[in-house]
Amino acid sequence: MIKDSRRIVLTCHVHPDGDAIGSTLGWWHLLKKLGKDAMVVVPDQLPRSLRFLPGAGEIAVYTRHDPYCTRLVDEADLIICCDFNTASRQDHLAPLIQGADAKKVLVDHHEDPDMDCDITFSFPKMSSTCELVFRLIAALGYFEEVDKDCATSILCGLITDTQNFTVNCPDPEIYEVLMRLLELGADKEKIIQECVKACSYESLRLKSFAISEKMEVFARHRGILISLSKDDLERFHYEKGDTEGLVNMPLDIRGIVFSIFIREDAEQIKISARSKYDFPVSKICSDLFGGGGHIQAAGAEFKGSLEECRRMIIEALPKYDSYLPSHLERIDWRNN
Ligand code: MN
């Protein structure tokens, strides 16, 4: 299909992350090298952390350039959809992609794809869509065409989806993929600096404040609750993304099994929860707020006050004690 196509569009999900942008740009660099007229079309703006990626500046953003994106999609012979499993994940871009006459290929690692495509590459066991893209490129015989920029794009998704090789990476082969990408010159240090570490001054101050002043420990239930009010957010000039990663931080404490973070946004309370040892935070999110997610990473929204949300969580905690592992180490703290 690549050989038979001249104009190829690469696209991904809304609020694109490192895997979505890495996989589409990875294809883009390869296809350009193969002489194709390739373009990446994304539903909305890239986060700042991904703008360093080679080629990011050439991405067509639908919310900014609707007519241009529409023309690119209408003229495409082939559309490669990356890192999403259902049309609605493309939000307002979905009708355009779904309605296009081009042949469509899905390349994804989420469970149960529900997309009408000519070919579907769905491998939920893959660490990332980028890992799958690398394997497809190699299997297609294009390994020799992968240059430094292509390798950097692909490595970005591997690093972000595995949280820098801490989760979702039990398969030793992932490290062979990593080795190949490094051999090709992928800029690992830059990816880690930009996508794993970099944050703003206010974001670091807000997270530090949340941990030191707004973290409650429920020792008997092995849980942590962090609540941030609108006033807290304003004090640190909150911008979207500033609390990214905060909910994971309390899990580093020895003896803590789960962490819940609630934030008072303009319209609602946003709830995020993370856990270790398969403690079902998804159940807490769905039982209390009708939310959901994975066992160890879940979320929900709540229409009500921050205090109400906090009380609901605290009152419900004893119900989940039975899911705690039987042998747990002492919570590592010096005062309480
Ligand atoms: Mn992904």
Coordinates of C-alpha atoms in Angstrom, one line a residue, residues 17-20 50 155-165 167 191 195-196:
D17 CA 1.3 12.4 23.7
G18 CA 4.9 11.2 23.0
D19 CA 3.7 8.0 21.5
A20 CA 1.1 9.6 19.2
L50 CA 7.1 17.5 22.2
L155 CA 12.4 6.4 20.8
C156 CA 10.2 9.2 22.1
G157 CA 7.1 7.0 22.2
L158 CA 9.0 4.1 23.8
I159 CA 10.3 6.3 26.5
T160 CA 7.1 8.2 27.3
D161 CA 4.7 5.2 27.2
T162 CA 7.1 3.1 29.5
Q163 CA 7.8 6.1 31.8
N164 CA 11.4 5.9 30.8
F165 CA 11.4 2.1 31.0
V167 CA 6.3 0.3 33.4
I191 CA 14.0 13.1 24.9
C195 CA 9.6 14.7 27.8
V196 CA 10.4 13.2 31.2

